[in-house]
PDB file of C-alpha atoms in Angstrom:
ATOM      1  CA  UNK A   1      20.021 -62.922 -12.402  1.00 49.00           C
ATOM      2  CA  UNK A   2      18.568 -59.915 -10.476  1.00 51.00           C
ATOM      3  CA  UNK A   3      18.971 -56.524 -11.172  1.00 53.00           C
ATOM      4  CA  UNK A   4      20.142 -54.200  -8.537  1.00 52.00           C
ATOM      5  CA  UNK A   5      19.053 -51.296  -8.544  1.00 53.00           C
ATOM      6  CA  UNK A   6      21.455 -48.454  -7.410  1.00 56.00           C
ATOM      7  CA  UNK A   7      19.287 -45.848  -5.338  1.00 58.00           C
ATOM      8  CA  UNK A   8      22.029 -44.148  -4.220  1.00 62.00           C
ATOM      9  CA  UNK A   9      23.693 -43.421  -7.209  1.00 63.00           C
ATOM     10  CA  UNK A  10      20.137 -41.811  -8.519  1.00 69.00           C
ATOM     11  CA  UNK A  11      20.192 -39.850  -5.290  1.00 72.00           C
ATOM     12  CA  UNK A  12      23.777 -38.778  -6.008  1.00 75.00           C
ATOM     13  CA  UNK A  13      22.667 -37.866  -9.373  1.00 73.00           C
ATOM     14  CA  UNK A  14      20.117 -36.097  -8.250  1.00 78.00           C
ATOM     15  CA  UNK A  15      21.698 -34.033  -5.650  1.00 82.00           C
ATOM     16  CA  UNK A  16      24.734 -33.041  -8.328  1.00 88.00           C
ATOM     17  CA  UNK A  17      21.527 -32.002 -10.737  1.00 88.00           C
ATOM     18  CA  UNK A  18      20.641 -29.342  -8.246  1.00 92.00           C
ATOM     19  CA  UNK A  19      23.735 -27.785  -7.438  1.00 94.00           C
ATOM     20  CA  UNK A  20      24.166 -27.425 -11.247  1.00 95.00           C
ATOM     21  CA  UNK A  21      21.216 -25.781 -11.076  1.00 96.00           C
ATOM     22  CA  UNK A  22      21.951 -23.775  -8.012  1.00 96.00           C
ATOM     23  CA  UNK A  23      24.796 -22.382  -9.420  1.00 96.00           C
ATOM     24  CA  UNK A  24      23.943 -21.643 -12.995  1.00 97.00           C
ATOM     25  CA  UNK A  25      21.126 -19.597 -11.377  1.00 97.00           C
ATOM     26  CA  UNK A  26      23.673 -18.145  -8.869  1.00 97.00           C
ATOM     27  CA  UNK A  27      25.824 -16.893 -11.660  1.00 97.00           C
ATOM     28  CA  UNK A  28      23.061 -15.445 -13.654  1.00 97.00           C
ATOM     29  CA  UNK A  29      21.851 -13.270 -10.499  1.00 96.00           C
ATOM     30  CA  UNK A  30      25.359 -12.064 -10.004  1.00 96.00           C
ATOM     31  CA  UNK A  31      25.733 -11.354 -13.588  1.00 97.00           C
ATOM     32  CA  UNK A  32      22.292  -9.591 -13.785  1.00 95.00           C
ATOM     33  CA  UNK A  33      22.957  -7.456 -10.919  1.00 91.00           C
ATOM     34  CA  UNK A  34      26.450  -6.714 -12.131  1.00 93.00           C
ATOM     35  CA  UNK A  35      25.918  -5.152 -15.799  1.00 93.00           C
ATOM     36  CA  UNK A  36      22.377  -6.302 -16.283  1.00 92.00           C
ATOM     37  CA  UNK A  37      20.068  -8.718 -17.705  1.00 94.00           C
ATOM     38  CA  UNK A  38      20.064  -7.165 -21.425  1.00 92.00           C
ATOM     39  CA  UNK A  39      23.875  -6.866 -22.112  1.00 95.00           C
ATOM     40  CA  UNK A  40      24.385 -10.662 -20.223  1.00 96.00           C
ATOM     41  CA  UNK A  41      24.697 -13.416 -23.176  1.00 96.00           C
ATOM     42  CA  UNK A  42      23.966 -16.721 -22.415  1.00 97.00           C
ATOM     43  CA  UNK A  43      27.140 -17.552 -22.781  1.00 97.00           C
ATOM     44  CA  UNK A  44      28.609 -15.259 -20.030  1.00 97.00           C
ATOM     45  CA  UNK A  45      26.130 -17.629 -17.767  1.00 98.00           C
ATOM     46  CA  UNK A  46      27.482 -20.567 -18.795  1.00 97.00           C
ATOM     47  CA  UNK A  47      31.634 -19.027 -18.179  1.00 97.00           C
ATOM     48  CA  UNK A  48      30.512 -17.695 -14.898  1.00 95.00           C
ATOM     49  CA  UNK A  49      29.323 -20.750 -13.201  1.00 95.00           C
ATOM     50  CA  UNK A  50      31.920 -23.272 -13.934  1.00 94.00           C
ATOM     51  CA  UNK A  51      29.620 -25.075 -16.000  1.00 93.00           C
ATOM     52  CA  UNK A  52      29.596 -27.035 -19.519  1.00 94.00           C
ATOM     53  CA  UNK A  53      27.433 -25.997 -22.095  1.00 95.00           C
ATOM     54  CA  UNK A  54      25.675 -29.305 -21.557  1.00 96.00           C
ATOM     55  CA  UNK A  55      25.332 -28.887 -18.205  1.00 95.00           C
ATOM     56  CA  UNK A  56      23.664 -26.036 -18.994  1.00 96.00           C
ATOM     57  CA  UNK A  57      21.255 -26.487 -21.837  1.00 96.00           C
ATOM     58  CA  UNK A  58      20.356 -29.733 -19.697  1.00 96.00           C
ATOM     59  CA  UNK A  59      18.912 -27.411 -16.919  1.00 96.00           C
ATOM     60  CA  UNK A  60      17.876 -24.041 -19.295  1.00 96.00           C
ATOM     61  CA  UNK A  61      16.928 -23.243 -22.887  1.00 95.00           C
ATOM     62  CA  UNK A  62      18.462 -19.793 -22.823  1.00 94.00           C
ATOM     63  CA  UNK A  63      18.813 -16.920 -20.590  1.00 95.00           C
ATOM     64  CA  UNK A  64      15.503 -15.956 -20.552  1.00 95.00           C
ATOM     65  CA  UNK A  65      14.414 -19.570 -19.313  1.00 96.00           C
ATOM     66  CA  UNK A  66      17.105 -18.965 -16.551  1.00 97.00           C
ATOM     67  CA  UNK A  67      15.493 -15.402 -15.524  1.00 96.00           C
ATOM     68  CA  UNK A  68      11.964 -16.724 -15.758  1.00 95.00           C
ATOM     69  CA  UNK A  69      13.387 -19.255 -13.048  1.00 96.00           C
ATOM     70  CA  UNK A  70      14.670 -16.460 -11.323  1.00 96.00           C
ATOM     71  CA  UNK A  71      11.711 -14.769 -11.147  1.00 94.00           C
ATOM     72  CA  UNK A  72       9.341 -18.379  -9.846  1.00 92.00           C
ATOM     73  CA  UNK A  73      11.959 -18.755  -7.221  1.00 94.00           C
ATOM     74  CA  UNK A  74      11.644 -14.814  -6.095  1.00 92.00           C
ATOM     75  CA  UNK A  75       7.494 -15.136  -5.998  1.00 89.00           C
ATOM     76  CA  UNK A  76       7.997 -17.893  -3.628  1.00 91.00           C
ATOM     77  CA  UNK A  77      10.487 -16.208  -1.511  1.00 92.00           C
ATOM     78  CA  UNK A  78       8.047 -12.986  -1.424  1.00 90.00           C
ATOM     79  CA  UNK A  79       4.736 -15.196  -0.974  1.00 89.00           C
ATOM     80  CA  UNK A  80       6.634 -16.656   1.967  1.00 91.00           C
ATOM     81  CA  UNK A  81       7.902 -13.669   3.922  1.00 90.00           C
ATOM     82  CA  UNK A  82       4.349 -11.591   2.889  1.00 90.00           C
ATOM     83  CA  UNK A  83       2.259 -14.910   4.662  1.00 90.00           C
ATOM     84  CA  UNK A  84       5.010 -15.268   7.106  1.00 89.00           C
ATOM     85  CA  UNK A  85       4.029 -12.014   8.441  1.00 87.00           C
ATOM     86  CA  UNK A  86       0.523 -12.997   9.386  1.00 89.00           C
ATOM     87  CA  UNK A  87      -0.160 -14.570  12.116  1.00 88.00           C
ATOM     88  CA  UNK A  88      -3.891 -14.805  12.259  1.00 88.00           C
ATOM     89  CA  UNK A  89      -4.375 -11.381  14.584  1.00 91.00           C
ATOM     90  CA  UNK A  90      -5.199  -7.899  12.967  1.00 96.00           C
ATOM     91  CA  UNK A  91      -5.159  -7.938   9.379  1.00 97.00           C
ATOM     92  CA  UNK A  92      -3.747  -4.434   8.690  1.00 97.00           C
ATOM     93  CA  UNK A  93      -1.358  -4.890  11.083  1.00 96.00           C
ATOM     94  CA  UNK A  94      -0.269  -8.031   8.993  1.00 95.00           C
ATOM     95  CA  UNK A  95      -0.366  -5.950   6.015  1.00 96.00           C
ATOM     96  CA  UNK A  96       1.994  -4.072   7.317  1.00 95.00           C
ATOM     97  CA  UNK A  97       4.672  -6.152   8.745  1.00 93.00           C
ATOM     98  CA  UNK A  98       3.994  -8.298   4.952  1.00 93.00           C
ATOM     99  CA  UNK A  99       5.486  -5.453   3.223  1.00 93.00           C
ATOM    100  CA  UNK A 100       8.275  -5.024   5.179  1.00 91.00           C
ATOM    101  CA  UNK A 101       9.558  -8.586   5.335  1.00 90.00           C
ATOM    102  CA  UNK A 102       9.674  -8.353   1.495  1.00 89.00           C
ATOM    103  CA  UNK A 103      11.372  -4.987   1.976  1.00 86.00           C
ATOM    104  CA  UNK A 104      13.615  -6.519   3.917  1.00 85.00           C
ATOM    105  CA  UNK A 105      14.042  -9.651   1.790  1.00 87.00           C
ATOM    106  CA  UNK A 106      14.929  -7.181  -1.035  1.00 84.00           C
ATOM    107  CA  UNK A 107      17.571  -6.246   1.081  1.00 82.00           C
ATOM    108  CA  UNK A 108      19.102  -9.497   1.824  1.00 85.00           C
ATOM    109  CA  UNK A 109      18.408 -11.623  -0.976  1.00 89.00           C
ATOM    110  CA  UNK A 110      20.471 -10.774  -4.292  1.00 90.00           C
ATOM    111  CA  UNK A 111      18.053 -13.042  -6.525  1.00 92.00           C
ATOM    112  CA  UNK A 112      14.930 -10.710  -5.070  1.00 89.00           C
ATOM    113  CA  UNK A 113      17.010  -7.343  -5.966  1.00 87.00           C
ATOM    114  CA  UNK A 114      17.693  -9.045  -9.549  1.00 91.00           C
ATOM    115  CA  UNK A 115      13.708  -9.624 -10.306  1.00 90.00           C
ATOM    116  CA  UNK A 116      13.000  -6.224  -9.831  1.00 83.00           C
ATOM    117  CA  UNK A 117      15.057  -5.298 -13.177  1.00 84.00           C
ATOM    118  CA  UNK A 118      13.530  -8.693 -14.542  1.00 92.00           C
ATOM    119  CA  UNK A 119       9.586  -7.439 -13.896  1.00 89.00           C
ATOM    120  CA  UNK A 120      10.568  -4.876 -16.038  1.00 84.00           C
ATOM    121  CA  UNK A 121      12.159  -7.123 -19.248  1.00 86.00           C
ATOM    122  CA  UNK A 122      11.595 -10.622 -19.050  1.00 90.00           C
ATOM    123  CA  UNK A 123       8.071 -10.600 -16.633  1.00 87.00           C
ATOM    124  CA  UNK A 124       6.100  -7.942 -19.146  1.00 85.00           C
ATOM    125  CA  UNK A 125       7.129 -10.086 -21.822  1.00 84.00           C
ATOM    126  CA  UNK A 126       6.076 -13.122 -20.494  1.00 86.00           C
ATOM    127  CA  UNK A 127       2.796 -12.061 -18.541  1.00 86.00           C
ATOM    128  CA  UNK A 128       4.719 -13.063 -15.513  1.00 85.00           C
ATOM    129  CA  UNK A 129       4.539  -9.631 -13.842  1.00 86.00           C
ATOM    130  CA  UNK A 130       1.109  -9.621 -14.777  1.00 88.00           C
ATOM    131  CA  UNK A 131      -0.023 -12.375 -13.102  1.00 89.00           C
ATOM    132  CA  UNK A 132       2.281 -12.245 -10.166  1.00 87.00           C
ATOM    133  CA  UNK A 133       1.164  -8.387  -9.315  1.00 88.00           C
ATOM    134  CA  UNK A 134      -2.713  -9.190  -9.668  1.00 91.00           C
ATOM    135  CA  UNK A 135      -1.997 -12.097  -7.166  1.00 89.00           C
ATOM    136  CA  UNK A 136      -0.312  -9.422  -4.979  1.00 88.00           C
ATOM    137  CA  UNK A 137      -2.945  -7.121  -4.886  1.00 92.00           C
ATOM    138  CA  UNK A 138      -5.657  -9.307  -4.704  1.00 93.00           C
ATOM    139  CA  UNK A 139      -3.807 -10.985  -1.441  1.00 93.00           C
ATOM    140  CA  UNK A 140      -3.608  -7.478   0.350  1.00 96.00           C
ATOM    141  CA  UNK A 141      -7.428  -6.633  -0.825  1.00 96.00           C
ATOM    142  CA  UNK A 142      -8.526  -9.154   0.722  1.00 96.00           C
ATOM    143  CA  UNK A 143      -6.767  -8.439   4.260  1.00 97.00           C
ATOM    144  CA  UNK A 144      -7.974  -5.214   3.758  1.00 98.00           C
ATOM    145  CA  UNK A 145     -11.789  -6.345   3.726  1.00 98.00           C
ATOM    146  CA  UNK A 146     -11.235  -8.529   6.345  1.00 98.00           C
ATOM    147  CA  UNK A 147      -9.576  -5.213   8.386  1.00 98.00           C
ATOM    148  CA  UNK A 148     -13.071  -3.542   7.723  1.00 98.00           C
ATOM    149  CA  UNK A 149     -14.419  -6.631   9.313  1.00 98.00           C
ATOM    150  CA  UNK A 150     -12.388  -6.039  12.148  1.00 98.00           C
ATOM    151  CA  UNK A 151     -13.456  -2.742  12.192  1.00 98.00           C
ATOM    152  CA  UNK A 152      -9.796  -1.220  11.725  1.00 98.00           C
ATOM    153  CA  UNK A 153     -10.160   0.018   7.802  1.00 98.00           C
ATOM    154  CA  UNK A 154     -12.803   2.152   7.036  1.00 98.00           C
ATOM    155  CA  UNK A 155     -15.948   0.911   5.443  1.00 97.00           C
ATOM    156  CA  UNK A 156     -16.107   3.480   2.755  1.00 97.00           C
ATOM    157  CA  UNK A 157     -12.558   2.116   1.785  1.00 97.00           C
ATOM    158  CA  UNK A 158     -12.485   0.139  -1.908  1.00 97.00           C
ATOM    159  CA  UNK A 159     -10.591  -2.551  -0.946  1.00 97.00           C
ATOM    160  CA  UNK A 160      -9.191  -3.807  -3.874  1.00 95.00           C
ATOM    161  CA  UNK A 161      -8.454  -0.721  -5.051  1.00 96.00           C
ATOM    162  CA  UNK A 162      -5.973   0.491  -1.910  1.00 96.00           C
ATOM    163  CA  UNK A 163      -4.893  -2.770  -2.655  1.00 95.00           C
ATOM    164  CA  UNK A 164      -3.922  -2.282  -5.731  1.00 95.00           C
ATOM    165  CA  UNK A 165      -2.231   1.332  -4.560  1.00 95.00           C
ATOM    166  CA  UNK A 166       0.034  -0.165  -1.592  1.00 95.00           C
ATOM    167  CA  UNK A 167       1.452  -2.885  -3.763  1.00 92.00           C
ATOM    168  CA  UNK A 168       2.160  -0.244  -6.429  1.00 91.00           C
ATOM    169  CA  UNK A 169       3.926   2.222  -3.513  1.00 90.00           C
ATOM    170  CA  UNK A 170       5.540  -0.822  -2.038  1.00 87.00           C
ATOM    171  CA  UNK A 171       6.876  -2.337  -4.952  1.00 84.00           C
ATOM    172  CA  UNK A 172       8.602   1.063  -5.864  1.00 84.00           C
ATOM    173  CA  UNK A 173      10.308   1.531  -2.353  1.00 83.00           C
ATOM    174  CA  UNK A 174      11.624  -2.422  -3.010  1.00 77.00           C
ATOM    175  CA  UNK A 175      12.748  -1.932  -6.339  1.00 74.00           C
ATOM    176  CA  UNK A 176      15.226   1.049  -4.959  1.00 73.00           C
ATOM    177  CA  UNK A 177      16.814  -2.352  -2.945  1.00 62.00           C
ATOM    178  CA  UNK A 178      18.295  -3.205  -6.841  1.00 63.00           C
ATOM    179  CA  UNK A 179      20.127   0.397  -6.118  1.00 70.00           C
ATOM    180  CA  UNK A 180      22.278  -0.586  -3.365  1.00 62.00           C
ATOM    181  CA  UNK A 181      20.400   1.378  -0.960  1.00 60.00           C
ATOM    182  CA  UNK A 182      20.848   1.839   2.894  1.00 68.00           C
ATOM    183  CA  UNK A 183      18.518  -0.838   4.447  1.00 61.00           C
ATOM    184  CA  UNK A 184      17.201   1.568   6.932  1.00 65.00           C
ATOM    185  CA  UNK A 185      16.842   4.253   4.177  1.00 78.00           C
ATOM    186  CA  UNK A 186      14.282   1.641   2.718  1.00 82.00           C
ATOM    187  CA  UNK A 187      12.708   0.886   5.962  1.00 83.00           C
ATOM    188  CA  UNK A 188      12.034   4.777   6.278  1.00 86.00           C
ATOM    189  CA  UNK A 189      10.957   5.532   3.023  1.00 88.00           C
ATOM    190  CA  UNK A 190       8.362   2.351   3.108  1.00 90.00           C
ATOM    191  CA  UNK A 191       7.616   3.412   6.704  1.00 92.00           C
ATOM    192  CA  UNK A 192       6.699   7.225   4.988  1.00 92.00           C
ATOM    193  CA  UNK A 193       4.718   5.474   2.612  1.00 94.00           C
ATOM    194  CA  UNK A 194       2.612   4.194   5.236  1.00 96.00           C
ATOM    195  CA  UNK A 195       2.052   7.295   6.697  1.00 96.00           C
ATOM    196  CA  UNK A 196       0.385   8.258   4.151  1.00 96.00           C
ATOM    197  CA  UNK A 197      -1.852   5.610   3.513  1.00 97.00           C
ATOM    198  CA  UNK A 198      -2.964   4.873   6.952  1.00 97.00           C
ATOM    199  CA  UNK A 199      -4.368   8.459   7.071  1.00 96.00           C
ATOM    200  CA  UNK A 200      -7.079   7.575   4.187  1.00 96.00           C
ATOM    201  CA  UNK A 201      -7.849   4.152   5.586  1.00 98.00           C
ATOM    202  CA  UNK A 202      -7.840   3.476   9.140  1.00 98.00           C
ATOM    203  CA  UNK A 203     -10.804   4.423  11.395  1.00 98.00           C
ATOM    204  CA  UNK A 204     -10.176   7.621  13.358  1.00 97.00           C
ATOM    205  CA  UNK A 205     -10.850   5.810  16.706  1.00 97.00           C
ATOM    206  CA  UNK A 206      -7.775   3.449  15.861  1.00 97.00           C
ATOM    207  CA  UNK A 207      -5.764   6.000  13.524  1.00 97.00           C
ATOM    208  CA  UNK A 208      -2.842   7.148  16.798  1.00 97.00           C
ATOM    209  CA  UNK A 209      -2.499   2.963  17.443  1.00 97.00           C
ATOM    210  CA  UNK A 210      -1.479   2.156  13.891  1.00 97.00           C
ATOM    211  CA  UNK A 211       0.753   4.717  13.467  1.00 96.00           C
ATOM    212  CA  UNK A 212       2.135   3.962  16.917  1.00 95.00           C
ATOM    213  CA  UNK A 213       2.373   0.478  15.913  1.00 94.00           C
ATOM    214  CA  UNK A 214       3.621   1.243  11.993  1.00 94.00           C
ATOM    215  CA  UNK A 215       6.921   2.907  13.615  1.00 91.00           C
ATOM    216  CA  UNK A 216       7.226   0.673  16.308  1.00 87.00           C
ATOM    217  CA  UNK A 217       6.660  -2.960  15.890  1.00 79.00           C
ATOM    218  CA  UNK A 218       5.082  -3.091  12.847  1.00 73.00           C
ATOM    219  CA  UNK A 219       8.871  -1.979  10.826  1.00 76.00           C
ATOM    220  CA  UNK A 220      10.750  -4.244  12.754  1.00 73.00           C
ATOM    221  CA  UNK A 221      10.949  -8.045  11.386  1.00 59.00           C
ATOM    222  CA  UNK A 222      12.725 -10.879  12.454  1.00 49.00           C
ATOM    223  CA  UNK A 223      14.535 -12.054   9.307  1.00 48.00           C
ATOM    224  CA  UNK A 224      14.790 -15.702  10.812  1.00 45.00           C
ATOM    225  CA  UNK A 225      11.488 -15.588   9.579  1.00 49.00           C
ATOM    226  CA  UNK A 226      12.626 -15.326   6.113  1.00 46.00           C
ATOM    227  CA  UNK A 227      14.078 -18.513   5.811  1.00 46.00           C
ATOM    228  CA  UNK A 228      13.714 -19.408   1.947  1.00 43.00           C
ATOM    229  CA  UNK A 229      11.057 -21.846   1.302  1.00 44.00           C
ATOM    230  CA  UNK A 230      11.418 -25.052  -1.075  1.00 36.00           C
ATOM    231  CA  UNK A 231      12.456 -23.865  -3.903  1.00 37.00           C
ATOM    232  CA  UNK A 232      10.804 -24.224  -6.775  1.00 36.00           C
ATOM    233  CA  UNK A 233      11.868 -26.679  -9.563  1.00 35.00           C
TER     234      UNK A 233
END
């Protein structure tokens, strides 16, 4: 007699598997964000998102499996709105607009908000923040050296190391997002940021048209753009 195999049913299964998922990571962010990720016992998790304990431990060895998830899903949320901003033109001016889509994903996305606190517990433990701020800078260093290609970022600029200096200033102004602040507060401040830098980078003969186009189109981002990528497993 043959065997039938039920594809559908696996697909159900499937499908049911990553809305567990969905929402046990859900509850966690909310949870996180509400009285943070120290005083938040795995168990609290587990109450919060309607879930069994099997359910659970199925998906996630403990809360700090769930925030480390938290955290791969946020990098590829932030490495999609940073590329998302480049669109194969100027690469300062693609710096720029990079660090405001994640500014304004910080905004509007509760799980981004949630890994700034995380950086600070689980990531140091882990190396995660490590790893995932060294990618960072080395991303922007490189668009940097390709600006003094352009001829756009001064040659006598260390490329790396501004690099490493607007990912530092930028990840400050995002992390104020885990406040509650006023989106255009952060827009301003990261816009004042900016300022600041493009003085000590940009050639003199180009100086007035980046800051012309830093408070102009360069702040403004269309968050369609930030649609989340596939999520990681």
């Amino acid at each position: 007699m043959a065997t039938t195999i039920d594809r559908g049913g696996d697909k159900r299964r499937q499908t049911r598997s990553v809305a567990t998922r969905r929402r046990i990571l859900d509850s966690a962010v909310r949870l996180f964000a509400r009285q943070g990720y120290s005083y938040t016992g795995t168990s609290e998790i587990i109450a919060n998102s309607g879930m069994t304990g099997g359910a659970f431990y199925h998906h996630f060895d403990g809360k700090e499996s769930v925030a480390e998830a938290i955290l791969v899903e946020t990098n590829a949320k932030v490495h999609h709105a940073y590329t998302s901003a480049d669109d194969g033109g100027s690469a300062l001016e693609a710096v720029i607009r990079g660090t405001f889509a994640v500014a304004y994903l910080h905004v509007n996305d509760a799980g981004a908000r949630v890994s700034s606190q995380l950086m600070e517990t689980v990531g140091r433990a882990t190396g995660h923040s490590a790893r995932h701020f060294d990618a960072w800078t080395d991303a922007i260093g490189a668009q940097l050296r390709l600006g003094q290609a352009q001829g756009d970022v001064r040659g006598d600029v260390d490329p790396e190391g501004v690099g490493r200096s607007i990912a530092s200033a930028a990840y400050g102004v995002w992390a104020v997002a885990s406040f509650g602040t006023n989106p255009s507060d952060l827009v301003d401040r990261l816009a004042a940021v900016w300022d600041v830098i493009l003085q000590g980078i940009v050639v003199a003969d180009v100086a007035a048209y980046f800051r012309g186009y830093l408070f102009g189109e360069g702040r403004q981002f269309d968050s369609a753009r930030l649609a989340a990528p596939h999520r990681a497993g």
